[in-house]
mmCIF file of C-alpha atoms and ligand atoms in Angstrom:
data_model
loop_
_atom_site.group_PDB
_atom_site.id
_atom_site.type_symbol
_atom_site.label_atom_id
_atom_site.label_comp_id
_atom_site.label_asym_id
_atom_site.label_seq_id
_atom_site.Cartn_x
_atom_site.Cartn_y
_atom_site.Cartn_z
ATOM 1 C CA MET I 1 14.983 -20.776 -7.312
ATOM 2 C CA ARG I 2 13.268 -20.674 -3.938
ATOM 3 C CA GLU I 3 16.214 -22.469 -2.264
ATOM 4 C CA THR I 4 18.711 -20.165 -3.993
ATOM 5 C CA ILE I 5 16.826 -17.120 -2.713
ATOM 6 C CA ARG I 6 16.607 -18.446 0.842
ATOM 7 C CA ARG I 7 20.363 -19.258 0.770
ATOM 8 C CA LEU I 8 21.282 -15.798 -0.574
ATOM 9 C CA LEU I 9 19.072 -14.115 2.025
ATOM 10 C CA LYS I 10 20.928 -15.972 4.742
ATOM 11 C CA GLU I 11 24.363 -15.177 3.300
ATOM 12 C CA ARG I 12 23.518 -11.455 3.053
ATOM 13 C CA ASN I 13 21.725 -11.331 6.422
ATOM 14 C CA ALA I 14 18.762 -10.066 4.414
ATOM 15 C CA ILE I 15 15.017 -10.058 4.964
ATOM 16 C CA LEU I 16 12.488 -10.346 2.130
ATOM 17 C CA LEU I 17 9.324 -8.260 2.541
ATOM 18 C CA ALA I 18 6.455 -8.709 0.076
ATOM 19 C CA HIS I 19 3.258 -6.745 -0.389
ATOM 20 C CA ASN I 20 -0.036 -8.672 -0.384
ATOM 21 C CA TYR I 21 -0.461 -7.995 -4.155
ATOM 22 C CA GLN I 22 2.808 -9.694 -5.156
ATOM 23 C CA PRO I 23 2.667 -12.862 -7.306
ATOM 24 C CA PRO I 24 2.110 -16.122 -5.331
ATOM 25 C CA GLU I 25 5.658 -17.459 -5.838
ATOM 26 C CA ILE I 26 7.079 -14.271 -4.300
ATOM 27 C CA GLN I 27 4.694 -14.281 -1.341
ATOM 28 C CA ASP I 28 5.647 -17.927 -0.735
ATOM 29 C CA VAL I 29 9.379 -17.188 -0.497
ATOM 30 C CA ALA I 30 9.013 -13.991 1.598
ATOM 31 C CA ASP I 31 9.804 -13.631 5.312
ATOM 32 C CA LEU I 32 6.787 -11.388 5.741
ATOM 33 C CA CYS I 33 3.812 -10.451 3.586
ATOM 34 C CA GLY I 34 1.585 -7.570 4.560
ATOM 35 C CA ASP I 35 -0.102 -4.269 3.854
ATOM 36 C CA SER I 36 1.790 -0.984 3.604
ATOM 37 C CA LEU I 37 1.541 -0.240 7.319
ATOM 38 C CA GLU I 38 2.701 -3.681 8.469
ATOM 39 C CA LEU I 39 5.613 -3.639 6.026
ATOM 40 C CA SER I 40 6.701 -0.139 7.172
ATOM 41 C CA ILE I 41 6.628 -1.242 10.810
ATOM 42 C CA LYS I 42 8.649 -4.362 10.008
ATOM 43 C CA ALA I 43 11.182 -2.284 8.025
ATOM 44 C CA SER I 44 11.632 -0.027 11.069
ATOM 45 C CA GLN I 45 12.223 -2.965 13.430
ATOM 46 C CA THR I 46 14.311 -5.581 11.616
ATOM 47 C CA ASP I 47 17.971 -6.119 12.515
ATOM 48 C CA ALA I 48 18.800 -7.497 9.047
ATOM 49 C CA ASP I 49 21.563 -5.709 7.080
ATOM 50 C CA VAL I 50 19.613 -5.797 3.822
ATOM 51 C CA ILE I 51 15.893 -5.381 3.084
ATOM 52 C CA VAL I 52 14.719 -6.867 -0.212
ATOM 53 C CA PHE I 53 11.438 -5.115 -0.924
ATOM 54 C CA CYS I 54 9.026 -6.859 -3.271
ATOM 55 C CA GLY I 55 6.435 -4.207 -3.901
ATOM 56 C CA VAL I 56 6.718 -0.849 -5.646
ATOM 57 C CA HIS I 57 9.219 1.993 -5.444
ATOM 58 C CA PHE I 58 7.547 4.123 -2.737
ATOM 59 C CA MET I 59 7.518 1.105 -0.398
ATOM 60 C CA ALA I 60 11.278 0.554 -0.775
ATOM 61 C CA GLU I 61 11.816 4.287 -0.312
ATOM 62 C CA THR I 62 9.803 4.233 2.927
ATOM 63 C CA ALA I 63 11.906 1.311 4.174
ATOM 64 C CA PHE I 64 15.077 3.309 3.495
ATOM 65 C CA ILE I 65 13.629 6.433 5.169
ATOM 66 C CA LEU I 66 13.110 4.327 8.298
ATOM 67 C CA SER I 67 16.357 2.337 8.107
ATOM 68 C CA PRO I 68 19.072 4.382 6.360
ATOM 69 C CA GLU I 69 21.843 2.218 7.799
ATOM 70 C CA LYS I 70 20.490 -0.748 5.817
ATOM 71 C CA ILE I 71 20.739 -1.547 2.137
ATOM 72 C CA VAL I 72 17.248 -1.546 0.609
ATOM 73 C CA LEU I 73 16.852 -3.402 -2.679
ATOM 74 C CA LEU I 74 13.936 -3.148 -5.114
ATOM 75 C CA PRO I 75 14.644 -6.157 -7.370
ATOM 76 C CA ASN I 76 13.035 -4.510 -10.411
ATOM 77 C CA PRO I 77 13.673 -0.758 -10.525
ATOM 78 C CA ASN I 78 10.765 -0.267 -12.949
ATOM 79 C CA ALA I 79 8.128 -1.216 -10.359
ATOM 80 C CA GLY I 80 6.487 2.138 -9.599
ATOM 81 C CA CYS I 81 3.064 3.350 -8.503
ATOM 82 C CA PRO I 82 1.108 5.495 -10.996
ATOM 83 C CA MET I 83 -0.794 7.141 -8.124
ATOM 84 C CA ALA I 84 2.441 8.149 -6.361
ATOM 85 C CA ASP I 85 3.489 9.844 -9.629
ATOM 86 C CA MET I 86 0.370 12.071 -9.502
ATOM 87 C CA VAL I 87 1.933 14.357 -6.877
ATOM 88 C CA ASN I 88 5.282 16.136 -6.749
ATOM 89 C CA PRO I 89 6.845 18.709 -4.386
ATOM 90 C CA GLU I 90 6.458 21.689 -6.761
ATOM 91 C CA ALA I 91 2.739 21.077 -7.322
ATOM 92 C CA LEU I 92 2.190 20.534 -3.599
ATOM 93 C CA LYS I 93 3.967 23.773 -2.685
ATOM 94 C CA LYS I 94 1.851 25.645 -5.243
ATOM 95 C CA ARG I 95 -1.379 24.228 -3.810
ATOM 96 C CA LEU I 96 -0.323 24.993 -0.240
ATOM 97 C CA ALA I 97 0.311 28.613 -1.210
ATOM 98 C CA GLU I 98 -3.335 28.841 -2.313
ATOM 99 C CA LEU I 99 -4.742 27.441 0.953
ATOM 100 C CA PRO I 100 -4.765 28.821 4.497
ATOM 101 C CA PRO I 101 -2.148 27.105 6.718
ATOM 102 C CA MET I 102 -3.206 23.526 7.463
ATOM 103 C CA PRO I 103 -1.658 20.093 8.047
ATOM 104 C CA VAL I 104 -0.788 17.904 5.072
ATOM 105 C CA VAL I 105 -1.701 14.231 5.481
ATOM 106 C CA THR I 106 0.143 12.198 2.872
ATOM 107 C CA TYR I 107 -0.711 8.670 1.814
ATOM 108 C CA VAL I 108 2.432 6.513 1.840
ATOM 109 C CA ASN I 109 1.790 5.922 -1.884
ATOM 110 C CA SER I 110 3.775 9.087 -2.661
ATOM 111 C CA PRO I 111 7.359 10.183 -3.445
ATOM 112 C CA ALA I 112 9.762 10.745 -0.526
ATOM 113 C CA ALA I 113 10.116 14.418 -1.499
ATOM 114 C CA VAL I 114 6.363 14.884 -0.954
ATOM 115 C CA LYS I 115 6.498 13.080 2.406
ATOM 116 C CA ALA I 116 9.241 15.561 3.329
ATOM 117 C CA LEU I 117 6.734 18.440 2.952
ATOM 118 C CA SER I 118 4.047 16.662 4.980
ATOM 119 C CA THR I 119 2.825 16.822 8.558
ATOM 120 C CA VAL I 120 2.152 13.103 8.806
ATOM 121 C CA CYS I 121 1.763 10.033 6.593
ATOM 122 C CA CYS I 122 -1.076 7.541 6.560
ATOM 123 C CA THR I 123 -1.925 4.222 4.955
ATOM 124 C CA SER I 124 -5.257 2.679 4.044
ATOM 125 C CA ALA I 125 -5.223 0.928 7.439
ATOM 126 C CA ASN I 126 -5.011 4.061 9.601
ATOM 127 C CA VAL I 127 -6.240 7.001 7.488
ATOM 128 C CA VAL I 128 -9.277 7.751 9.686
ATOM 129 C CA ARG I 129 -7.253 7.571 12.908
ATOM 130 C CA VAL I 130 -4.552 9.830 11.458
ATOM 131 C CA ALA I 131 -7.100 12.416 10.226
ATOM 132 C CA GLU I 132 -8.823 12.457 13.627
ATOM 133 C CA SER I 133 -5.510 12.867 15.442
ATOM 134 C CA MET I 134 -4.786 16.167 13.674
ATOM 135 C CA ASP I 135 -4.974 19.190 15.895
ATOM 136 C CA ALA I 136 -6.871 21.104 13.195
ATOM 137 C CA ASP I 137 -10.374 21.105 11.694
ATOM 138 C CA GLU I 138 -9.105 21.238 8.113
ATOM 139 C CA MET I 139 -6.336 19.418 6.299
ATOM 140 C CA LEU I 140 -5.070 18.671 2.814
ATOM 141 C CA MET I 141 -4.817 15.000 1.948
ATOM 142 C CA VAL I 142 -2.606 13.853 -0.948
ATOM 143 C CA PRO I 143 -2.543 12.211 -3.435
ATOM 144 C CA ASP I 144 -5.596 9.894 -3.372
ATOM 145 C CA ARG I 145 -8.924 11.703 -3.698
ATOM 146 C CA ASN I 146 -10.865 8.476 -3.069
ATOM 147 C CA LEU I 147 -9.025 7.691 0.175
ATOM 148 C CA ALA I 148 -9.488 11.322 1.251
ATOM 149 C CA GLN I 149 -13.235 11.220 0.533
ATOM 150 C CA TYR I 150 -13.487 7.977 2.476
ATOM 151 C CA ALA I 151 -11.702 9.567 5.469
ATOM 152 C CA ALA I 152 -13.958 12.653 5.186
ATOM 153 C CA SER I 153 -17.028 10.420 5.337
ATOM 154 C CA LYS I 154 -15.784 8.958 8.650
ATOM 155 C CA THR I 155 -14.770 12.160 10.467
ATOM 156 C CA ASP I 156 -16.068 15.691 11.053
ATOM 157 C CA LYS I 157 -12.837 17.137 9.667
ATOM 158 C CA LYS I 158 -12.860 19.150 6.468
ATOM 159 C CA ILE I 159 -10.518 17.407 4.055
ATOM 160 C CA HIS I 160 -9.214 19.198 0.977
ATOM 161 C CA LEU I 161 -8.694 16.813 -1.928
ATOM 162 C CA TRP I 162 -5.873 16.243 -4.394
ATOM 163 C CA GLU I 163 -6.711 14.983 -7.875
ATOM 164 C CA GLY I 164 -4.851 11.661 -7.654
ATOM 165 C CA TYR I 165 -6.154 8.113 -7.790
ATOM 166 C CA CYS I 166 -5.124 4.500 -8.297
ATOM 167 C CA PRO I 167 -5.993 3.632 -11.916
ATOM 168 C CA PHE I 168 -6.883 0.068 -10.928
ATOM 169 C CA HIS I 169 -9.114 0.774 -7.919
ATOM 170 C CA ASP I 170 -10.689 3.826 -9.519
ATOM 171 C CA ARG I 171 -12.060 1.713 -12.372
ATOM 172 C CA LEU I 172 -14.371 -0.404 -10.171
ATOM 173 C CA THR I 173 -17.935 0.654 -11.051
ATOM 174 C CA PRO I 174 -21.299 0.112 -9.314
ATOM 175 C CA GLU I 175 -22.227 -1.941 -12.392
ATOM 176 C CA ASP I 176 -19.259 -4.312 -11.764
ATOM 177 C CA ILE I 177 -20.422 -4.699 -8.168
ATOM 178 C CA ARG I 178 -24.046 -5.374 -9.141
ATOM 179 C CA ARG I 179 -22.847 -8.032 -11.575
ATOM 180 C CA ALA I 180 -20.636 -9.694 -8.944
ATOM 181 C CA ARG I 181 -23.431 -9.566 -6.339
ATOM 182 C CA ALA I 182 -25.875 -11.116 -8.830
ATOM 183 C CA ALA I 183 -23.415 -13.961 -9.507
ATOM 184 C CA HIS I 184 -22.670 -14.480 -5.768
ATOM 185 C CA PRO I 185 -25.743 -13.304 -3.859
ATOM 186 C CA ASP I 186 -24.584 -14.633 -0.457
ATOM 187 C CA ALA I 187 -21.088 -13.153 -0.611
ATOM 188 C CA VAL I 188 -19.834 -10.305 1.587
ATOM 189 C CA PHE I 189 -18.476 -7.408 -0.519
ATOM 190 C CA MET I 190 -15.153 -6.054 0.800
ATOM 191 C CA ALA I 191 -13.661 -2.908 -0.764
ATOM 192 C CA HIS I 192 -10.376 -1.034 -0.486
ATOM 193 C CA PRO I 193 -10.631 2.697 0.360
ATOM 194 C CA GLU I 194 -8.846 3.545 -2.910
ATOM 195 C CA CYS I 195 -12.137 2.696 -4.686
ATOM 196 C CA ARG I 196 -14.519 5.500 -5.691
ATOM 197 C CA PRO I 197 -17.142 6.689 -3.153
ATOM 198 C CA GLU I 198 -19.966 5.159 -5.221
ATOM 199 C CA ALA I 199 -18.253 1.740 -4.987
ATOM 200 C CA LEU I 200 -17.495 2.132 -1.260
ATOM 201 C CA GLY I 201 -21.142 3.066 -0.704
ATOM 202 C CA LEU I 202 -22.090 -0.457 -1.829
ATOM 203 C CA ALA I 203 -19.506 -2.232 0.354
ATOM 204 C CA ASP I 204 -20.224 -4.339 3.445
ATOM 205 C CA VAL I 205 -16.652 -3.845 4.668
ATOM 206 C CA VAL I 206 -13.995 -1.223 3.812
ATOM 207 C CA ALA I 207 -10.454 -2.259 4.781
ATOM 208 C CA SER I 208 -6.772 -2.308 3.864
ATOM 209 C CA THR I 209 -5.427 -5.442 2.181
ATOM 210 C CA SER I 210 -4.403 -7.073 5.480
ATOM 211 C CA GLY I 211 -7.620 -5.776 7.045
ATOM 212 C CA MET I 212 -9.535 -7.806 4.448
ATOM 213 C CA ILE I 213 -7.501 -10.943 5.215
ATOM 214 C CA ARG I 214 -8.224 -10.524 8.937
ATOM 215 C CA TYR I 215 -11.899 -9.805 8.350
ATOM 216 C CA ALA I 216 -12.378 -12.865 6.128
ATOM 217 C CA SER I 217 -10.552 -15.092 8.639
ATOM 218 C CA GLU I 218 -12.605 -13.913 11.607
ATOM 219 C CA SER I 219 -15.968 -13.764 9.834
ATOM 220 C CA PRO I 220 -18.379 -16.736 10.013
ATOM 221 C CA GLU I 221 -19.299 -15.963 6.369
ATOM 222 C CA LYS I 222 -18.085 -18.380 3.710
ATOM 223 C CA SER I 223 -17.871 -16.310 0.544
ATOM 224 C CA PHE I 224 -16.514 -12.871 -0.330
ATOM 225 C CA ILE I 225 -16.388 -10.494 -3.297
ATOM 226 C CA VAL I 226 -13.016 -8.777 -3.241
ATOM 227 C CA GLY I 227 -12.910 -5.114 -4.287
ATOM 228 C CA THR I 228 -9.190 -4.601 -4.551
ATOM 229 C CA GLU I 229 -6.227 -5.600 -6.740
ATOM 230 C CA VAL I 230 -6.678 -9.243 -7.789
ATOM 231 C CA GLY I 231 -3.332 -10.302 -6.253
ATOM 232 C CA LEU I 232 -5.032 -10.275 -2.856
ATOM 233 C CA LEU I 233 -7.065 -13.356 -3.816
ATOM 234 C CA TYR I 234 -3.996 -15.545 -3.256
ATOM 235 C CA PRO I 235 -3.270 -14.658 0.421
ATOM 236 C CA LEU I 236 -7.011 -14.585 1.150
ATOM 237 C CA LYS I 237 -7.397 -18.162 -0.102
ATOM 238 C CA LYS I 238 -4.151 -19.270 1.560
ATOM 239 C CA ALA I 239 -5.367 -18.017 4.951
ATOM 240 C CA ASN I 240 -8.896 -19.353 4.400
ATOM 241 C CA PRO I 241 -8.772 -22.535 2.320
ATOM 242 C CA ASP I 242 -12.367 -23.441 3.249
ATOM 243 C CA LYS I 243 -13.802 -20.119 2.013
ATOM 244 C CA GLU I 244 -14.511 -18.704 -1.458
ATOM 245 C CA PHE I 245 -13.249 -15.431 -2.912
ATOM 246 C CA PHE I 246 -14.366 -13.746 -6.125
ATOM 247 C CA PRO I 247 -12.840 -10.650 -7.764
ATOM 248 C CA ALA I 248 -15.215 -7.671 -7.952
ATOM 249 C CA SER I 249 -13.599 -6.998 -11.332
ATOM 250 C CA GLU I 250 -10.859 -8.862 -13.205
ATOM 251 C CA GLN I 251 -9.723 -5.448 -14.487
ATOM 252 C CA MET I 252 -8.249 -4.507 -11.100
ATOM 253 C CA LEU I 253 -4.772 -5.743 -11.918
ATOM 254 C CA CYS I 254 -1.780 -3.567 -10.996
ATOM 255 C CA THR I 255 0.882 -4.266 -13.621
ATOM 256 C CA ASP I 256 3.606 -2.637 -11.505
ATOM 257 C CA MET I 257 2.926 -5.025 -8.622
ATOM 258 C CA LYS I 258 3.634 -7.946 -11.011
ATOM 259 C CA LYS I 259 6.970 -6.689 -12.377
ATOM 260 C CA ILE I 260 9.315 -8.415 -9.913
ATOM 261 C CA THR I 261 10.199 -12.022 -10.732
ATOM 262 C CA LEU I 262 12.054 -14.685 -8.726
ATOM 263 C CA GLY I 263 14.940 -14.234 -11.208
ATOM 264 C CA ASP I 264 15.052 -10.500 -10.381
ATOM 265 C CA ILE I 265 15.353 -11.340 -6.671
ATOM 266 C CA VAL I 266 18.243 -13.767 -7.288
ATOM 267 C CA ARG I 267 20.077 -11.211 -9.460
ATOM 268 C CA SER I 268 19.465 -8.399 -7.031
ATOM 269 C CA LEU I 269 20.792 -10.404 -4.083
ATOM 270 C CA GLU I 270 23.783 -11.809 -6.007
ATOM 271 C CA GLN I 271 24.893 -8.476 -7.468
ATOM 272 C CA MET I 272 23.327 -6.112 -4.882
ATOM 273 C CA THR I 273 21.510 -4.241 -7.652
ATOM 274 C CA GLY I 274 18.339 -2.174 -7.422
ATOM 275 C CA GLU I 275 19.442 -0.236 -4.353
ATOM 276 C CA VAL I 276 16.992 2.505 -3.325
ATOM 277 C CA ARG I 277 18.250 5.512 -1.364
ATOM 278 C CA VAL I 278 16.861 8.915 -0.432
ATOM 279 C CA PRO I 279 19.110 12.006 -0.050
ATOM 280 C CA GLU I 280 19.519 13.004 3.589
ATOM 281 C CA GLU I 281 17.912 16.444 3.146
ATOM 282 C CA ILE I 282 14.718 14.724 2.000
ATOM 283 C CA ARG I 283 14.947 11.654 4.232
ATOM 284 C CA LYS I 284 15.112 13.567 7.520
ATOM 285 C CA PRO I 285 11.873 15.592 7.126
ATOM 286 C CA ALA I 286 10.163 12.588 5.472
ATOM 287 C CA LEU I 287 11.150 10.454 8.464
ATOM 288 C CA LYS I 288 9.312 12.824 10.808
ATOM 289 C CA ALA I 289 6.065 12.335 8.872
ATOM 290 C CA VAL I 290 6.474 8.543 8.640
ATOM 291 C CA GLU I 291 7.523 8.152 12.281
ATOM 292 C CA ARG I 292 4.616 10.238 13.482
ATOM 293 C CA MET I 293 2.310 7.772 11.721
ATOM 294 C CA ILE I 294 4.084 4.673 13.029
ATOM 295 C CA GLN I 295 4.109 5.948 16.602
ATOM 296 C CA MET I 296 0.349 6.372 16.328
ATOM 297 C CA LYS I 297 -0.016 2.680 15.393
HETATM 298 P P1 LIG P 1 -2.531 -1.562 1.490
HETATM 299 O O1 LIG P 1 -1.764 -0.624 2.339
HETATM 300 O O2 LIG P 1 -3.974 -1.675 1.894
HETATM 301 O O3 LIG P 1 -1.878 -2.905 1.434
HETATM 302 O O4 LIG P 1 -2.603 -0.969 0.008
HETATM 303 C C1 LIG P 1 -1.464 -0.645 -0.731
HETATM 304 C C2 LIG P 1 -1.779 -0.311 -2.109
HETATM 305 O O5 LIG P 1 -0.935 0.008 -2.907
HETATM 306 C C3 LIG P 1 -3.154 -0.358 -2.501
HETATM 307 O O6 LIG P 1 -3.279 -0.101 -3.836
HETATM 308 FE FE1 LIG P 2 -0.230 2.076 -6.829
HETATM 309 FE FE2 LIG P 2 -2.715 1.225 -7.321
HETATM 310 FE FE3 LIG P 2 -0.669 -0.357 -7.838
HETATM 311 FE FE4 LIG P 2 -1.355 0.185 -5.293
HETATM 312 S S1 LIG P 2 -2.554 -0.957 -6.801
HETATM 313 S S2 LIG P 2 0.711 0.157 -6.155
HETATM 314 S S3 LIG P 2 -1.997 2.308 -5.521
HETATM 315 S S4 LIG P 2 -1.121 1.605 -8.821
#
């Protein structure tokens, strides 16, 4: 199926982007694997006619926001993000009416209509930089309360929280970490900022998914406990075959990130199904927030 996919990509002048949590066979056939920030930047720069996005819905939406002249395909339309579903424009407007005027910093893991109401977007790779760049002492950060608390711990800004979270990162407990450390006493513990503050407090390194791959590659250390979705173990091992990686918890498995299959990609490319679009009245204001983030780098 790999050859079929590569042939169809060529015929359609298409590029295949895959998130670092995607199944191994999808990462292996992709043109580029990366974290949310890297994939957004690539989506804004490619000259392909079609972007096949192997990730979840908000990622394909962001690609379309940046490249509306392209066809963006999400090979399985059911691949969503439960955290992104924890915020919507009506609830955000209601909350904003209760607060004094302040910027809204929105994690890319959110619906386009929420990005459209935001000052700027951020990802796990740049959240601290984005918060610091705001010309205000206070801001509202949506939807991830754990990411927001992490950013607050790294800046002097006052960050108002939203009650959203990733169900898979939020379930990592200090007890899981103690168990993993006991089993691998020499390992470095890396954690994703979507984990709870009590888990991040025990981490040696806090980074985005690609940040973890870079850290492990550059570090002289030989073994690592990985506090993020278990799909990251594959690219970590691929980039560092001489090093060892252990999941902080086997329970950190995002079912939505595993929904796309090679068969879905073939079907989507053959029949041009799974197209993701955003209405222009939402795309334009959302683009401002996403572009402001990308220009910041
Ligand atoms: P990254 O941007 O770090 O790759 O994370 C995306 C994500 O969905 C984490 O749950
Ligand atoms: Fe959403 Fe969490 Fe899955 Fe990332 S790992 S896509 S935040 S549910």
